PDB file of C-alpha atoms in Angstrom:
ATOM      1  CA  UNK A  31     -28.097  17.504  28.892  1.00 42.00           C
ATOM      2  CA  UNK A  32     -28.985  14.002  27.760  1.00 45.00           C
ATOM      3  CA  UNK A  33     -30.983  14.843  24.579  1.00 45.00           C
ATOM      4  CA  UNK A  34     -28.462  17.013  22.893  1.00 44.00           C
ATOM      5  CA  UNK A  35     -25.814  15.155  20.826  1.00 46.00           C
ATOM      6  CA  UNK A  36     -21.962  16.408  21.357  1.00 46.00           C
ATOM      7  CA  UNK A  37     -19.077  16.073  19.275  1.00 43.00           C
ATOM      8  CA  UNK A  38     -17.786  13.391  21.624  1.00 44.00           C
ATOM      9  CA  UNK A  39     -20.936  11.334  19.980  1.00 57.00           C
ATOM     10  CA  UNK A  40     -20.108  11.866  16.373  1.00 79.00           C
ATOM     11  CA  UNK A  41     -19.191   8.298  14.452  1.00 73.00           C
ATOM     12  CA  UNK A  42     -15.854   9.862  13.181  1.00 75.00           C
ATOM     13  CA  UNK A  43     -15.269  10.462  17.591  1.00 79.00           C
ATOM     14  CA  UNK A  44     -16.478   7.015  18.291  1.00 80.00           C
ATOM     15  CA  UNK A  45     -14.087   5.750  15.432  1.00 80.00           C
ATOM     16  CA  UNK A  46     -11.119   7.741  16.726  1.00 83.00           C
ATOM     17  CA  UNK A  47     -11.251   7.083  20.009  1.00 85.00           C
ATOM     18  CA  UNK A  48     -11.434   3.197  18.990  1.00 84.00           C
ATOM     19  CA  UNK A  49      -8.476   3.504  16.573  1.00 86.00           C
ATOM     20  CA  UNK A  50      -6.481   5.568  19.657  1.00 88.00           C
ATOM     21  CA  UNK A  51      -7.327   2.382  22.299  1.00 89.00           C
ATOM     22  CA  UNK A  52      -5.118  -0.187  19.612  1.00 88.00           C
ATOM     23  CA  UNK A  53      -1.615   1.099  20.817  1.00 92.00           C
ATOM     24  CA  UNK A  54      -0.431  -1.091  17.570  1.00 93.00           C
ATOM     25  CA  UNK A  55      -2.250   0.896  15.361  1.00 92.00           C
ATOM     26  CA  UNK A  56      -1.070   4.575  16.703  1.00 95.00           C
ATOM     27  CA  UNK A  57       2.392   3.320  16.606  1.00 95.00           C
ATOM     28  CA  UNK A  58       2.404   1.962  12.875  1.00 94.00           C
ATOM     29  CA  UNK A  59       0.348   5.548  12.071  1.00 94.00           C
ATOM     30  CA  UNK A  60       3.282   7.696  13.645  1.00 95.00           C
ATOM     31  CA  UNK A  61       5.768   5.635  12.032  1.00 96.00           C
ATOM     32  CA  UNK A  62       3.663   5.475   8.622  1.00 95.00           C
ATOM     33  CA  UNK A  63       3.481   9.569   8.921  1.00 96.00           C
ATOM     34  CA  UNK A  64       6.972  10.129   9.739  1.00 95.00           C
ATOM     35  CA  UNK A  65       7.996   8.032   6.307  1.00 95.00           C
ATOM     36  CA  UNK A  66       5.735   9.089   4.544  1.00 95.00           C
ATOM     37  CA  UNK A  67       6.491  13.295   5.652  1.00 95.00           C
ATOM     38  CA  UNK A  68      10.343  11.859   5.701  1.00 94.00           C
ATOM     39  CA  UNK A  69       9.823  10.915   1.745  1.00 94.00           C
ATOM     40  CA  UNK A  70       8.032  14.189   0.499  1.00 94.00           C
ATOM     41  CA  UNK A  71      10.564  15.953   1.995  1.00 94.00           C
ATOM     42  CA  UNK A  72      13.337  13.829   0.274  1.00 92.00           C
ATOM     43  CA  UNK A  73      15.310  17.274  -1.932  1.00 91.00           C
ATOM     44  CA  UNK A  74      15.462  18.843   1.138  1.00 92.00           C
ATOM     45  CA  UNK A  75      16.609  16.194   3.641  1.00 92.00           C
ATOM     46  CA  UNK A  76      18.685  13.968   2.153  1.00 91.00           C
ATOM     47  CA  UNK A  77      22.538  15.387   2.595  1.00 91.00           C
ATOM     48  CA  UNK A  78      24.064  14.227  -0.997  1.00 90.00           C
ATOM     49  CA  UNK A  79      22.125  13.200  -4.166  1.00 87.00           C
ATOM     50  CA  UNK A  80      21.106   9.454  -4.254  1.00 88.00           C
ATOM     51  CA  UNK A  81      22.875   8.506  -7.424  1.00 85.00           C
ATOM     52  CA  UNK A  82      26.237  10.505  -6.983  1.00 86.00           C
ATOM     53  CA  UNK A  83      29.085   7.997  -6.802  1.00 87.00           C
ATOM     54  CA  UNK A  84      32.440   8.571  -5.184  1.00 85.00           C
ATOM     55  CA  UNK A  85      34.374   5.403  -5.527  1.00 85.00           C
ATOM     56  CA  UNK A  86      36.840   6.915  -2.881  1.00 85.00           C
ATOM     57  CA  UNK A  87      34.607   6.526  -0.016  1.00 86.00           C
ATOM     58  CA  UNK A  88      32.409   2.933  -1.211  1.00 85.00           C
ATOM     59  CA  UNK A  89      31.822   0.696   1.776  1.00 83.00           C
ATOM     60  CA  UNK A  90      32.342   3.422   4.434  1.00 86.00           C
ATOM     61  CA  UNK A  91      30.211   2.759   7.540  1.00 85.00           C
ATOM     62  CA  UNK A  92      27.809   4.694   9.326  1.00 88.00           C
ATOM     63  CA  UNK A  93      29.968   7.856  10.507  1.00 88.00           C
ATOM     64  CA  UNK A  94      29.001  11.968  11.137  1.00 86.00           C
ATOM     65  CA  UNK A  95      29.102  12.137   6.902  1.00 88.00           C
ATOM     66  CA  UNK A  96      27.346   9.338   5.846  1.00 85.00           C
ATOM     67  CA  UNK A  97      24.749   8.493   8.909  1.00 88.00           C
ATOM     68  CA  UNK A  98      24.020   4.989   7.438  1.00 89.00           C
ATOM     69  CA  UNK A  99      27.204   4.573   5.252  1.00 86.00           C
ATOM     70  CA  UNK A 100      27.999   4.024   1.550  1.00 87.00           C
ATOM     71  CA  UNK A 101      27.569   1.627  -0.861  1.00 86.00           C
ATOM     72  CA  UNK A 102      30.102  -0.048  -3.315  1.00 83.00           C
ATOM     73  CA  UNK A 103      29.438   2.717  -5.148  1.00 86.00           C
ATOM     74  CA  UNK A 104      29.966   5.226  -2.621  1.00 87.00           C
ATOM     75  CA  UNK A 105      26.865   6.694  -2.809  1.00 90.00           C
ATOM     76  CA  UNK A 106      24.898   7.689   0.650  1.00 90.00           C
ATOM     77  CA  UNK A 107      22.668   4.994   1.815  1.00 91.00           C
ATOM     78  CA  UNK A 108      20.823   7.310   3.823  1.00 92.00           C
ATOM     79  CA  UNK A 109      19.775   9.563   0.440  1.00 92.00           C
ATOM     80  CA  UNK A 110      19.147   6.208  -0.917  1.00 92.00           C
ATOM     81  CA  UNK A 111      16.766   5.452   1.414  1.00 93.00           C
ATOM     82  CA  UNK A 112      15.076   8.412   1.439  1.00 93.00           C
ATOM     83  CA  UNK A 113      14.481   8.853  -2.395  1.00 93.00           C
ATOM     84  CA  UNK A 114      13.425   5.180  -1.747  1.00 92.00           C
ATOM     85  CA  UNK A 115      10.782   5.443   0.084  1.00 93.00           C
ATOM     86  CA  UNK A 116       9.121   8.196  -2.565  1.00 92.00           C
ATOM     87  CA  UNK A 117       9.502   4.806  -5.242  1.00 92.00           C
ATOM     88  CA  UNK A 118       7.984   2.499  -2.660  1.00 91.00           C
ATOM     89  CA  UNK A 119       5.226   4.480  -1.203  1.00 93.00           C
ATOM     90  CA  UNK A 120       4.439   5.530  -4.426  1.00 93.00           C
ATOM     91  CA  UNK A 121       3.969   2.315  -6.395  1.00 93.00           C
ATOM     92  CA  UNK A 122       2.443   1.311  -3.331  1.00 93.00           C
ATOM     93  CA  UNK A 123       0.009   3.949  -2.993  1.00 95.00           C
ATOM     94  CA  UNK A 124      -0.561   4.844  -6.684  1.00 95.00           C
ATOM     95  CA  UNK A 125      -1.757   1.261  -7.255  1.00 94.00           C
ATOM     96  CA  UNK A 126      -3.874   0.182  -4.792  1.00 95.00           C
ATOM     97  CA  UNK A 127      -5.828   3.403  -5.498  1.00 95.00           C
ATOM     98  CA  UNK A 128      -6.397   1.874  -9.444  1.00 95.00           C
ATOM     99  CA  UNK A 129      -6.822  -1.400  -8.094  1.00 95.00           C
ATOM    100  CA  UNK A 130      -9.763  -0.199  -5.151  1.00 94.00           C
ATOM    101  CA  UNK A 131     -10.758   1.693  -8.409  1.00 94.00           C
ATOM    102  CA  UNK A 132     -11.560  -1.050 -10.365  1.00 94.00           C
ATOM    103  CA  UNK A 133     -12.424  -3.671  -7.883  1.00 94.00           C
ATOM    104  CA  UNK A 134     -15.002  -1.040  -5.944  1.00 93.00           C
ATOM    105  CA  UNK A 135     -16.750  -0.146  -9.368  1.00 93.00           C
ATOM    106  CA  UNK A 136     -16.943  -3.887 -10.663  1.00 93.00           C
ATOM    107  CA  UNK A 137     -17.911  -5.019  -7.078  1.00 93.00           C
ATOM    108  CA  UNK A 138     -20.967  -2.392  -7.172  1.00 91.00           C
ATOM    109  CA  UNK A 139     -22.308  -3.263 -10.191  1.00 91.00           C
ATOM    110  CA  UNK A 140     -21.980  -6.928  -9.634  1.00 91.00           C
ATOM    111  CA  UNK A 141     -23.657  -6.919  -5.871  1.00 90.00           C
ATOM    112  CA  UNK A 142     -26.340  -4.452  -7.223  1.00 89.00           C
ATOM    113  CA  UNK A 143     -27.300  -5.747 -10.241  1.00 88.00           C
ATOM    114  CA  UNK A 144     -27.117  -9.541 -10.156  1.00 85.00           C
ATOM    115  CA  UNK A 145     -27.971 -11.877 -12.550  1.00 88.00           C
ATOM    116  CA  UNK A 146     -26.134 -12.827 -15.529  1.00 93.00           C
ATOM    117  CA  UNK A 147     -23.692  -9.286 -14.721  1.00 91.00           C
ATOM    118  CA  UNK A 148     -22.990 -10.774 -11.187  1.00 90.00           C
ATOM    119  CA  UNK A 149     -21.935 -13.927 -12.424  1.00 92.00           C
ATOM    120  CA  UNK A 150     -19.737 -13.157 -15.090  1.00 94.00           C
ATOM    121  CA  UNK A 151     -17.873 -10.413 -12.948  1.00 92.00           C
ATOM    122  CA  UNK A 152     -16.858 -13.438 -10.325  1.00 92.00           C
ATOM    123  CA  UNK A 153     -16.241 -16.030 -12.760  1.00 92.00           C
ATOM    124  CA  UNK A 154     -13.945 -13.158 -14.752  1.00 92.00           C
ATOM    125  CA  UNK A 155     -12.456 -13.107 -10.639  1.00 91.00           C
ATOM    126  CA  UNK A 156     -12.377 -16.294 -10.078  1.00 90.00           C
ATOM    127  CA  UNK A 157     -10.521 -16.759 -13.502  1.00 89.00           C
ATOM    128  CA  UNK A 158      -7.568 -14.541 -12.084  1.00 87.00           C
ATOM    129  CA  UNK A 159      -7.482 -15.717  -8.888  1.00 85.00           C
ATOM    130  CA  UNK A 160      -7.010 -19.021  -9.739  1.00 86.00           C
ATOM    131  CA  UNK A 161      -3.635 -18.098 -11.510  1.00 81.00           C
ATOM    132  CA  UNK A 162      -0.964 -17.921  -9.168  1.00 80.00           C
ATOM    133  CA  UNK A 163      -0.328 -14.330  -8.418  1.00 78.00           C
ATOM    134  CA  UNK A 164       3.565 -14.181  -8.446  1.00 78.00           C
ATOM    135  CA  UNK A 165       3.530 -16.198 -11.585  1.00 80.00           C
ATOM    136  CA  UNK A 166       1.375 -13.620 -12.867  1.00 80.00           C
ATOM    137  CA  UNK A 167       3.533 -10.480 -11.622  1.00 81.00           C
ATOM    138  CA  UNK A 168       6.526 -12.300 -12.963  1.00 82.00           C
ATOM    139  CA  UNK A 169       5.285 -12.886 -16.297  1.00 83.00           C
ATOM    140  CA  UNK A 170       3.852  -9.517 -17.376  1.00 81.00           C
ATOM    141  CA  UNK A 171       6.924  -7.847 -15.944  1.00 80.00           C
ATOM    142  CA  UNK A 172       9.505  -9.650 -18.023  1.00 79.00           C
ATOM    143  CA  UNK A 173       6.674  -8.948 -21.390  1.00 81.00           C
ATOM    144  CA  UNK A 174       6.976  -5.566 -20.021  1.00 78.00           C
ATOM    145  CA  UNK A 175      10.054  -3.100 -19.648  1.00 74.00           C
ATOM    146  CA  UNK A 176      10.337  -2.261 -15.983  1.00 72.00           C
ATOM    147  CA  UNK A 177       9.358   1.165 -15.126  1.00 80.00           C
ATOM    148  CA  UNK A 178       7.488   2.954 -12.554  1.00 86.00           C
ATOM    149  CA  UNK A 179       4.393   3.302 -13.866  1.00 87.00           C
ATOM    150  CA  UNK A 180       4.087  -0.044 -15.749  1.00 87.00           C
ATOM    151  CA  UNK A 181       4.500  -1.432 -12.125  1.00 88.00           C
ATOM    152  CA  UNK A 182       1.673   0.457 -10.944  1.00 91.00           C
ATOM    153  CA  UNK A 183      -0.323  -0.363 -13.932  1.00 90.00           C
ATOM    154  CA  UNK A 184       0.090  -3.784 -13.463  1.00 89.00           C
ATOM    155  CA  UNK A 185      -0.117  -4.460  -9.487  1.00 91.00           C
ATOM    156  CA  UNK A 186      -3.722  -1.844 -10.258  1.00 91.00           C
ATOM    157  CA  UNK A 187      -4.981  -4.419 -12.623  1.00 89.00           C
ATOM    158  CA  UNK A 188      -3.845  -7.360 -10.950  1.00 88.00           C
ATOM    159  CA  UNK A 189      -4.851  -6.810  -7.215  1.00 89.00           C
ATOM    160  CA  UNK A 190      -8.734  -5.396  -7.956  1.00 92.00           C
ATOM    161  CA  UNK A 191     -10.567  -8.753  -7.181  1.00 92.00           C
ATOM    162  CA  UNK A 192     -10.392  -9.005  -3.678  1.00 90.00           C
ATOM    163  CA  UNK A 193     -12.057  -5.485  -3.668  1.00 92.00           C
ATOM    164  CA  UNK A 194     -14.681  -6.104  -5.810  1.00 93.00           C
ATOM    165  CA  UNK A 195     -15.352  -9.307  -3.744  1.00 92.00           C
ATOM    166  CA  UNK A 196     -15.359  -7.549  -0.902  1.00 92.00           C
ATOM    167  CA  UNK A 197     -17.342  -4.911  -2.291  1.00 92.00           C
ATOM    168  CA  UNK A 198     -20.204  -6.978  -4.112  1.00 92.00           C
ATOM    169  CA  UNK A 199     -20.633  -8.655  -0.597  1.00 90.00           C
ATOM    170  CA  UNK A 200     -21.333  -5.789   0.986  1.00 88.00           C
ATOM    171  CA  UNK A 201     -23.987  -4.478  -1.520  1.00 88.00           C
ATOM    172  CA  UNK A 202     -25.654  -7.920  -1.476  1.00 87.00           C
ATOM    173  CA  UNK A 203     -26.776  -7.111   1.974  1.00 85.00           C
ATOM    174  CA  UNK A 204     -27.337  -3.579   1.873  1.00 83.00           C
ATOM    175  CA  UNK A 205     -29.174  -3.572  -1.268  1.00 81.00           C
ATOM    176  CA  UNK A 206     -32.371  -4.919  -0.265  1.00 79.00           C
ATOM    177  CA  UNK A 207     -32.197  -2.544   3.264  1.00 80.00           C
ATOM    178  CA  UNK A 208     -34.981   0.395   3.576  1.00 82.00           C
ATOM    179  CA  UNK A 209     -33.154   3.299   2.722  1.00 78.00           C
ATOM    180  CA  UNK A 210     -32.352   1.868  -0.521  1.00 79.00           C
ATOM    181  CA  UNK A 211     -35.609   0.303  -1.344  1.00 80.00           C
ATOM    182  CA  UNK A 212     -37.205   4.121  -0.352  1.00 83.00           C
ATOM    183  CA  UNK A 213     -34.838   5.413  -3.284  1.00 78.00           C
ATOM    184  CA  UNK A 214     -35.938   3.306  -5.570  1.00 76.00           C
ATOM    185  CA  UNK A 215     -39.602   4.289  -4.725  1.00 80.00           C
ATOM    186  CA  UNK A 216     -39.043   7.865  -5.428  1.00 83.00           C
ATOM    187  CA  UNK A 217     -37.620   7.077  -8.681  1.00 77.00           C
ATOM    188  CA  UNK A 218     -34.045   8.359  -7.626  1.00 78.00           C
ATOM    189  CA  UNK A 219     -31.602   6.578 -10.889  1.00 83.00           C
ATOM    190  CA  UNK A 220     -29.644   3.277 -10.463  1.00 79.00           C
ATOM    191  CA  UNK A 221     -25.899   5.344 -10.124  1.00 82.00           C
ATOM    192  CA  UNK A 222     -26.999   7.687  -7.799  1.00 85.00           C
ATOM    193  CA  UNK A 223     -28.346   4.586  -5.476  1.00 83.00           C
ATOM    194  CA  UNK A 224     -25.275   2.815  -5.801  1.00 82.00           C
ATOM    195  CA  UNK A 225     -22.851   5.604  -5.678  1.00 81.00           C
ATOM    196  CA  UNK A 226     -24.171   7.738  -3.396  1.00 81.00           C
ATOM    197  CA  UNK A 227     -26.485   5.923  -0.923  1.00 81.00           C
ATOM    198  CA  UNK A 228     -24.648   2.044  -0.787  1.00 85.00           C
ATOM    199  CA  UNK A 229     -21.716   2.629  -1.369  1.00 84.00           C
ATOM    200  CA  UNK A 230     -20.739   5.559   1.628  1.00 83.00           C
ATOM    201  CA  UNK A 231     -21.932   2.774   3.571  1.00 82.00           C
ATOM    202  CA  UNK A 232     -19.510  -0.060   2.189  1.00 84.00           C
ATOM    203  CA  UNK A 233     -16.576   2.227   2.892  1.00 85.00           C
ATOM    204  CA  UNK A 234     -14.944   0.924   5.817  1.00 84.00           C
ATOM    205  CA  UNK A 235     -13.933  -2.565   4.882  1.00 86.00           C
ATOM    206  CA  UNK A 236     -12.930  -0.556   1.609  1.00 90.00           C
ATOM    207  CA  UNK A 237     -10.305   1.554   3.497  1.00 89.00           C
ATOM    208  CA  UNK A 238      -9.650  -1.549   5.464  1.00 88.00           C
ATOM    209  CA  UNK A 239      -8.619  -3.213   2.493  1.00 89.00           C
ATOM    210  CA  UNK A 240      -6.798  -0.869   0.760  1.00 92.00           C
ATOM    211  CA  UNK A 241      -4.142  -0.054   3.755  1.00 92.00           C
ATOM    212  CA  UNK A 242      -3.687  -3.825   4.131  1.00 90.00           C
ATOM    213  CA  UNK A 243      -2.508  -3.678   0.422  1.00 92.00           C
ATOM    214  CA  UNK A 244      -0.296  -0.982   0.250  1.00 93.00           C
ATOM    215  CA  UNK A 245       1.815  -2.977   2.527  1.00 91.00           C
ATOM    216  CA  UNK A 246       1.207  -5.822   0.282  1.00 91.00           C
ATOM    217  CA  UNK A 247       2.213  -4.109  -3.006  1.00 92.00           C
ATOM    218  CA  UNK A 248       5.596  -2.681  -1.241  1.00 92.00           C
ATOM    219  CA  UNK A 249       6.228  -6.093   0.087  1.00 90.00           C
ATOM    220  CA  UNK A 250       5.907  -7.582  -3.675  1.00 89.00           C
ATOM    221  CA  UNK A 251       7.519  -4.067  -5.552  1.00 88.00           C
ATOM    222  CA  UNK A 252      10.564  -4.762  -3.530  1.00 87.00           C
ATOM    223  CA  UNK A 253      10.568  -8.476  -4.288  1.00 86.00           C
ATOM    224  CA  UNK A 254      10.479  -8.185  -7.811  1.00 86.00           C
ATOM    225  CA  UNK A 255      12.826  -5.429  -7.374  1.00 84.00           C
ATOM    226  CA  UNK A 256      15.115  -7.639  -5.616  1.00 81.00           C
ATOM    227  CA  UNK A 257      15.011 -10.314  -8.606  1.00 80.00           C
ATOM    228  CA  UNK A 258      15.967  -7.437 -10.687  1.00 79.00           C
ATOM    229  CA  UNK A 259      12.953  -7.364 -12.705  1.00 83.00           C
ATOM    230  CA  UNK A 260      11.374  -4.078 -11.080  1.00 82.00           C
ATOM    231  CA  UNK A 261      12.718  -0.396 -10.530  1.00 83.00           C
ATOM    232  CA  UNK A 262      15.737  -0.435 -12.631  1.00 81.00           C
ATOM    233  CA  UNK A 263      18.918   1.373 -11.436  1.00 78.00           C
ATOM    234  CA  UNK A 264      19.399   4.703 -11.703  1.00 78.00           C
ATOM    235  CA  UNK A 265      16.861   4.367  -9.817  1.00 83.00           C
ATOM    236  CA  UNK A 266      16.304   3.844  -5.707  1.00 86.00           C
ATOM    237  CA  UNK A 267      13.790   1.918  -4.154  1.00 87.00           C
ATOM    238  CA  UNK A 268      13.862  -0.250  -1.341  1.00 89.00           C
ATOM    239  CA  UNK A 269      14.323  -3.497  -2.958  1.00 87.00           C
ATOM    240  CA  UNK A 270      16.414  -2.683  -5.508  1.00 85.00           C
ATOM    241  CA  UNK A 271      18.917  -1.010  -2.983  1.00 87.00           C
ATOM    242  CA  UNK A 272      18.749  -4.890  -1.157  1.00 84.00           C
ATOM    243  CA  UNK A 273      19.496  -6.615  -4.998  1.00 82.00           C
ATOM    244  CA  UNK A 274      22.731  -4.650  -4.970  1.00 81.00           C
ATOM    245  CA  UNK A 275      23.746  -5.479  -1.574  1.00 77.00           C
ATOM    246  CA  UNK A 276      23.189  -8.722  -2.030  1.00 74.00           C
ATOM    247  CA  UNK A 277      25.388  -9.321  -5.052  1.00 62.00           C
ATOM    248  CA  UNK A 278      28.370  -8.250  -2.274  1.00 61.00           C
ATOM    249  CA  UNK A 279      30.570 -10.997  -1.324  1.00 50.00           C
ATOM    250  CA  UNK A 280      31.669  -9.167   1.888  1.00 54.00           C
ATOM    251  CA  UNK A 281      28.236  -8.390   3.901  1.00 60.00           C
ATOM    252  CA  UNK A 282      29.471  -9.728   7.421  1.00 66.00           C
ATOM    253  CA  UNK A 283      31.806  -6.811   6.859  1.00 73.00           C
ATOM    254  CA  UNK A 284      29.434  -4.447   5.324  1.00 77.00           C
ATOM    255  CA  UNK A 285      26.291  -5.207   7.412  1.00 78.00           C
ATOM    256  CA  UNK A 286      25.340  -1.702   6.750  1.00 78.00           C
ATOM    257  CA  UNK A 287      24.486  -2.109   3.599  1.00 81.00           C
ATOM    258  CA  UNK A 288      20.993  -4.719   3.365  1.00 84.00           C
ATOM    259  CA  UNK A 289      20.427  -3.352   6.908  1.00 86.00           C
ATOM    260  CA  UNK A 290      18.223  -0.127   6.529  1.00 88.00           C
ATOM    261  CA  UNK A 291      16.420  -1.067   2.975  1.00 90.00           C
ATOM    262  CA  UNK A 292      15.256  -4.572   4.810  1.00 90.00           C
ATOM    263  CA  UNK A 293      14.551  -2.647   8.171  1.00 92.00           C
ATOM    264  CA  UNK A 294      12.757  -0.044   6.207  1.00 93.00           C
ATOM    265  CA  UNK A 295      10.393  -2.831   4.174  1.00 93.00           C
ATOM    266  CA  UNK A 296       9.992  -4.813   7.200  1.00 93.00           C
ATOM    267  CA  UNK A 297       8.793  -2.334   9.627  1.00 95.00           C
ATOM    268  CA  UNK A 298       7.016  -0.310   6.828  1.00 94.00           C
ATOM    269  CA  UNK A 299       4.518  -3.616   6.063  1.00 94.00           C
ATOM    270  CA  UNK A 300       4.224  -3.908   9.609  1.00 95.00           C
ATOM    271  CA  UNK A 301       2.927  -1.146  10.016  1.00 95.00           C
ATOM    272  CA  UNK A 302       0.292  -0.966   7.287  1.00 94.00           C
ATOM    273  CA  UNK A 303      -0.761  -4.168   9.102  1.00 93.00           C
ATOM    274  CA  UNK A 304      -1.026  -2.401  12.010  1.00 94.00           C
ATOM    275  CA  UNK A 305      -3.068   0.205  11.023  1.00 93.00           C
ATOM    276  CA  UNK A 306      -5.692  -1.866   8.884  1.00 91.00           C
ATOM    277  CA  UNK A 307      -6.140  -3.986  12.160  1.00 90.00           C
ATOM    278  CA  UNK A 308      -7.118  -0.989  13.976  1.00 89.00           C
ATOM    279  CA  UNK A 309      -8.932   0.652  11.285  1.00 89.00           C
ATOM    280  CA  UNK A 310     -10.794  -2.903  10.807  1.00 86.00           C
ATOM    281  CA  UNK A 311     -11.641  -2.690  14.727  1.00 83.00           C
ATOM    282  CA  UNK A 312     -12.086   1.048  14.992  1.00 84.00           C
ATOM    283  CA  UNK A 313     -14.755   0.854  11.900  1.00 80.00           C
ATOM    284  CA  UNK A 314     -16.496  -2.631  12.876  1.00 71.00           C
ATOM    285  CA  UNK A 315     -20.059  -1.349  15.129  1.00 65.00           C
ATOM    286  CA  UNK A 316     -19.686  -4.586  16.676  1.00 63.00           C
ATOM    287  CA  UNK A 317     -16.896  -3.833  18.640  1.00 62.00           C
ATOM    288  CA  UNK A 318     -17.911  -1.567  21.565  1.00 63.00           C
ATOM    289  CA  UNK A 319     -15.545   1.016  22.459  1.00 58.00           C
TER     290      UNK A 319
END
């Protein structure tokens, strides 16, 4: 019957079936799934703990104990890399949700409002973007004692402005559209507008956006932690796992040992990259299925 509408005509069907045709994107979501399951599931996984050391067996290679080897330590690379990935995806996760936070809010008061509010939000932007952002990481990390959550602080309030950007574009054009102006008629209040009528309608480049930068904010977590100035041992996380492999005179005979954490960051922002493209696609009504 042509005049009744099926599931197979819902957006979120139309949106799926767009994100299914990128064979990029389904491959970088398996692979981001599997990690991510992989990581939550770390106790009960990994084989040994991540931080026992058993000098006895240090620079073993990947055998039936140890699938991935040990490290000069003698610790299991493979626990390693599991526990890892909980750091990782959780810096990376933790602070692009404070830093969509803060750039979505800013961005939707600065695209609805206007005026004097509009331009000091983007000059307060343009301010930070005009410093150069590794200088920036760099500097408030070494003020700052390394830690978990001071990294996540600090990548949330540094990486908000290309949200709110984003975000203040997309209310400058949906502000003045009929819907809106119709809510404004019948007297419904200024956060209710913005929060519940614009802004569900700004949400795709917003989730665009933010899976782009959780590869971006692993990418930079692991680079810091690889200049030793973010997750401190005890501690594993990808980058930190390829500082210590680095300070190893011997890798040609170890190649073990930067082989999985690098693999594991490399394929890991890939894949985020992946799955923003196709998300970008699936969401954009330009793009015919």
């Amino acid at each position: 019957m042509h005049g009744v509408n099926t599931s197979h005509d819902t957006m979120l069907g139309i949106i799926v079936r767009k994100f299914v045709k990128n064979k990029l994107a389904v491959f970088g979501g398996i692979f981001l799934i599997i990690i991510i399951t992989a990581a939550l599931l770390a106790p009960m996984i990994a084989p040994y703990s991540p931080s026992k050391q058993n000098l006895l067996l240090k620079l073993q290679p990947p055998n039936s104990e140890n699938w991935l080897g040990t490290d000069r330590f003698g610790r299991d690379m493979f626990s390693r890399l599991l526990y890892g990935a909980r750091i990782s995806l959780l810096v990376g996760f933790a602070s692009v949700l404070g830093s969509i936070t803060i750039g979505t809010f800013l961005g939707a008061v600065a695209g609805y409002v206007g005026g004097i509010v509009d331009a000091m939000i983007m000059r307060f932007v343009d301010i930070i973007l005009s410093i150069p952002s590794i200088f920036l990481l760099i500097t408030l990390v070494t003020i700052f004692k390394p830690g978990v959550d001071k990294l996540i602080l600090i990548f949330a309030l540094l990486g908000w402005t290309t949200t709110a950007r984003l975000v203040r574009g997309e209310f400058l054009s949906l502000r003045s559209r009929e819907f809106v102006l119709a809510s404004k008629t019948i007297g419904t209040k200024t956060p209710m507008i913005i929060f519940s009528h614009i802004l569900p309608n700004a949400m795709g480049p917003i989730i665009v956006s933010a899976t782009l930068a959780v590869g971006y904010v692993i990418l930079a977590e692991s680079g810091l932690s690889y200049l030793g100035l973010g997750i401190q041992p005890p501690h594993a996380s990808w980058g930190n796992m390829l500082q210590d492999a680095q300070n190893f005179t011997i890798l040609l005979k170890s190649w073990w040992y930067p082989l999985a954490p690098g693999l594991m960051i490399l394929l890991t922002v890939i894949c985020f990259n992946f799955v923003g493209d196709g998300l970008r696609d699936a969401l954009d009504p330009k793009i015919n299925e």
